[in-house]
Backbone as a chain_set.jsonl record, in Angstrom:
{"seq": "MKLTTTKRLERLHDRYANGDLSRRTFLTLTAAAAASAGLSMPWMGRALAAVQEVRFDGWGGTVQDAIDKFA", "coords": {"N": [[0.746, -1.515, -0.08], [0.484, 2.023, -0.702], [1.373, 5.066, 0.471], [-0.57, 8.426, 0.23], [0.824, 11.84, -0.417], [-0.803, 12.93, 1.365], [-2.238, 12.339, 3.514], [-0.076, 10.816, 4.468], [0.929, 13.875, 5.637], [-1.89, 13.909, 6.929], [-1.148, 11.957, 8.982], [1.264, 12.049, 10.217], [0.644, 14.847, 11.006], [-0.895, 14.018, 12.97], [0.803, 12.295, 14.7], [1.385, 14.845, 15.995], [-0.57, 15.943, 16.902], [-1.183, 14.022, 19.359], [1.311, 14.19, 21.604], [3.822, 12.64, 20.773], [5.169, 14.287, 18.59], [7.953, 17.079, 18.845], [6.92, 20.35, 18.747], [9.508, 21.76, 16.827], [10.581, 19.193, 15.422], [8.272, 18.341, 14.051], [7.669, 21.368, 12.962], [10.245, 20.586, 10.825], [9.718, 19.194, 10.342], [7.183, 18.737, 7.861], [8.047, 20.802, 6.537], [10.09, 19.512, 5.25], [8.3, 17.478, 3.963], [6.892, 19.249, 1.967], [8.663, 21.015, 0.679], [9.428, 18.265, -1.016], [7.381, 18.25, -2.368], [7.117, 19.529, -4.098], [6.258, 22.356, -3.321], [6.327, 25.699, -4.234], [7.014, 29.448, -3.426], [5.833, 32.463, -3.864], [8.09, 34.406, -3.153], [11.236, 32.804, -3.379], [11.29, 32.43, -6.644], [12.421, 34.895, -7.328], [14.144, 34.215, -4.681], [15.932, 32.698, -5.836], [17.515, 33.753, -7.929], [19.71, 34.408, -11.035], [22.492, 36.879, -10.271], [25.249, 39.802, -10.906], [27.158, 39.816, -10.046], [28.902, 39.208, -6.886], [29.311, 40.886, -3.91], [31.541, 41.163, -1.108], [32.845, 41.549, 1.845], [35.41, 42.693, 3.916], [37.064, 41.916, 7.014], [40.479, 42.021, 7.007], [43.991, 41.105, 7.856], [44.363, 37.569, 9.247], [43.038, 35.797, 7.991], [41.884, 37.323, 5.591], [44.476, 37.169, 3.255], [44.65, 34.42, 3.816], [41.943, 33.418, 1.583], [42.281, 36.018, -0.264], [45.338, 34.65, -1.67], [43.43, 31.387, -1.561], [41.095, 32.041, -2.619]], "CA": [[-0.45, -0.133, 0.256], [1.566, 3.093, -1.672], [1.034, 6.362, 1.346], [-0.518, 10.221, -0.524], [1.292, 12.779, 0.516], [-2.063, 13.666, 2.354], [-2.236, 11.072, 4.254], [0.85, 11.005, 5.057], [0.807, 15.271, 6.122], [-2.462, 13.522, 7.933], [-0.444, 11.216, 10.283], [2.083, 13.101, 10.9], [-0.101, 15.735, 11.918], [-2.174, 13.303, 14.805], [1.471, 11.866, 16.274], [1.711, 15.907, 16.429], [-1.578, 16.134, 17.747], [-0.96, 13.2, 20.802], [2.674, 14.575, 21.72], [4.474, 12.072, 19.895], [6.932, 15.168, 18.228], [8.36, 18.062, 19.363], [7.133, 20.847, 17.594], [10.529, 21.174, 15.818], [10.396, 18.299, 14.638], [6.49, 18.283, 13.283], [7.985, 21.853, 11.167], [10.298, 20.129, 10.041], [9.461, 17.256, 8.543], [6.445, 19.611, 8.007], [9.054, 21.752, 5.505], [10.316, 18.669, 4.202], [7.374, 17.393, 2.919], [6.28, 20.671, 1.172], [10.132, 21.349, -0.394], [10.112, 17.239, -1.611], [5.923, 17.85, -3.301], [7.712, 20.512, -5.082], [5.637, 23.094, -3.594], [7.096, 26.786, -4.233], [6.484, 29.87, -2.655], [6.161, 34.014, -4.123], [10.173, 34.367, -3.247], [11.741, 30.984, -4.614], [11.289, 32.72, -7.236], [13.006, 35.926, -6.396], [16.417, 34.396, -4.218], [17.452, 31.729, -6.907], [17.503, 34.694, -9.832], [20.833, 34.557, -11.004], [23.348, 37.641, -9.829], [26.022, 39.48, -12.234], [28.819, 40.576, -8.838], [29.283, 38.44, -5.192], [30.069, 41.815, -2.523], [32.416, 40.435, 0.05], [33.046, 43.29, 3.04], [36.412, 41.687, 5.023], [37.887, 42.228, 8.379], [41.509, 42.338, 6.707], [44.351, 39.743, 8.723], [44.436, 36.495, 8.004], [41.657, 35.253, 7.196], [41.83, 37.939, 4.319], [45.643, 36.452, 2.881], [43.73, 33.266, 2.821], [41.024, 34.468, 0.594], [43.444, 36.158, -1.204], [45.433, 33.616, -2.038], [43.073, 30.554, -2.442], [39.408, 32.226, -4.11]], "C": [[0.735, 1.217, 0.071], [0.51, 4.788, -0.992], [0.612, 7.184, 0.107], [0.006, 10.492, 0.631], [0.408, 13.551, 1.383], [-2.212, 12.914, 2.734], [-1.421, 10.527, 5.637], [1.023, 12.153, 6.171], [-0.949, 14.165, 7.767], [-1.913, 12.987, 9.28], [1.068, 11.649, 10.685], [1.656, 14.79, 11.762], [-0.451, 15.401, 13.098], [-0.868, 13.186, 15.452], [1.498, 13.658, 16.715], [1.05, 16.696, 18.231], [-1.31, 15.7, 19.288], [0.312, 13.774, 21.209], [3.646, 13.797, 21.601], [6.319, 12.941, 19.301], [6.889, 15.789, 18.525], [7.174, 19.34, 18.343], [7.713, 21.147, 16.136], [10.099, 20.516, 14.677], [9.444, 17.803, 13.517], [7.135, 19.648, 12.212], [8.904, 21.354, 10.776], [10.307, 19.77, 8.861], [8.258, 18.147, 7.57], [6.93, 20.295, 5.846], [9.222, 20.677, 4.999], [9.161, 18.354, 3.555], [6.842, 18.43, 2.05], [8.465, 20.256, 0.607], [9.855, 19.686, -1.001], [8.541, 16.96, -2.172], [6.343, 18.737, -4.185], [6.982, 22.152, -4.944], [6.917, 24.626, -3.434], [6.185, 28.141, -3.501], [6.67, 31.228, -3.343], [8.278, 34.456, -4.546], [10.994, 33.664, -3.448], [12.332, 32.27, -5.862], [12.611, 33.896, -7.782], [14.996, 35.676, -5.895], [16.431, 33.852, -4.94], [17.911, 32.302, -7.521], [19.636, 34.562, -9.682], [21.454, 36.473, -10.625], [24.527, 37.786, -10.597], [27.532, 39.401, -11.616], [27.662, 40.169, -7.113], [29.732, 39.768, -4.569], [30.783, 41.176, -1.327], [32.646, 41.774, 0.875], [34.379, 41.935, 3.931], [36.886, 43.085, 6.385], [39.925, 43.228, 7.719], [42.208, 41.06, 7.197], [44.483, 38.851, 8.219], [43.81, 35.823, 7.002], [41.623, 36.09, 5.254], [42.994, 37.323, 3.494], [44.762, 35.123, 2.442], [42.564, 33.437, 1.741], [41.916, 35.002, -0.895], [44.362, 35.422, -2.397], [45.073, 32.281, -2.355], [41.109, 30.197, -2.758], [39.79, 32.777, -4.709]], "O": [[1.757, 1.247, 0.756], [-0.437, 5.383, -1.506], [1.145, 6.927, -0.972], [-0.025, 10.078, 1.79], [0.721, 14.568, 2.002], [-2.581, 12.234, 1.777], [-1.642, 10.148, 6.787], [1.212, 11.84, 7.347], [-0.866, 13.964, 8.979], [-2.157, 13.448, 10.395], [1.69, 11.28, 11.681], [2.16, 15.479, 12.648], [-0.413, 16.107, 14.106], [-0.796, 13.689, 16.574], [1.652, 13.81, 17.927], [1.359, 17.221, 19.3], [-1.218, 16.486, 20.231], [0.084, 14.162, 20.063], [4.595, 14.097, 22.325], [7.52, 12.687, 19.384], [5.739, 15.99, 18.915], [6.732, 18.973, 17.254], [7.224, 21.036, 15.011], [9.587, 20.827, 13.602], [9.671, 17.15, 12.498], [7.219, 19.441, 11.002], [8.695, 21.548, 9.579], [10.544, 19.807, 7.654], [8.565, 18.175, 6.378], [6.453, 20.237, 4.712], [8.472, 20.539, 4.033], [8.943, 18.962, 2.507], [6.114, 17.909, 1.205], [9.075, 19.229, 0.308], [10.332, 19.871, -2.121], [8.23, 15.8, -2.444], [5.768, 18.65, -5.27], [6.992, 22.99, -5.846], [7.969, 24.638, -2.794], [5.025, 28.023, -3.107], [7.874, 31.379, -3.545], [9.098, 34.632, -5.447], [11.898, 34.328, -3.955], [13.435, 32.814, -5.912], [13.543, 33.597, -8.528], [16.095, 36.152, -6.177], [17.413, 34.32, -5.517], [18.92, 31.815, -8.031], [20.44, 34.607, -8.751], [20.573, 37.313, -10.808], [25.096, 36.796, -11.057], [28.601, 39.121, -12.16], [26.601, 40.506, -6.588], [30.949, 39.819, -4.748], [30.005, 40.578, -0.583], [32.586, 42.903, 0.389], [34.203, 40.784, 4.332], [36.961, 44.304, 6.536], [40.366, 44.361, 7.907], [41.582, 40.001, 7.152], [44.7, 38.781, 7.009], [43.939, 35.464, 5.831], [41.418, 35.561, 4.162], [42.401, 36.654, 2.648], [44.329, 34.806, 1.334], [43.193, 33.761, 0.734], [42.079, 34.546, -2.026], [44.216, 35.531, -3.615], [45.796, 31.665, -3.138], [40.346, 29.249, -2.943], [39.166, 33.129, -5.71]]}, "num_chains": 1, "name": "protein.A"}
């Protein structure tokens, strides 16, 4: 028997309602289910848009030397 997405989410909600899942776990699993179902939010298109340049602000020192040498 293959579970549908709706049935899985209903079971997840039931486990949360019974106190078997913490709020954090429930929200994590719900977000994972939404992402795997291919749901999109209005802001996702803008967030995935390509940019022409990337700005980097540094404070110098050994970290800046390493970035200059290896990046």
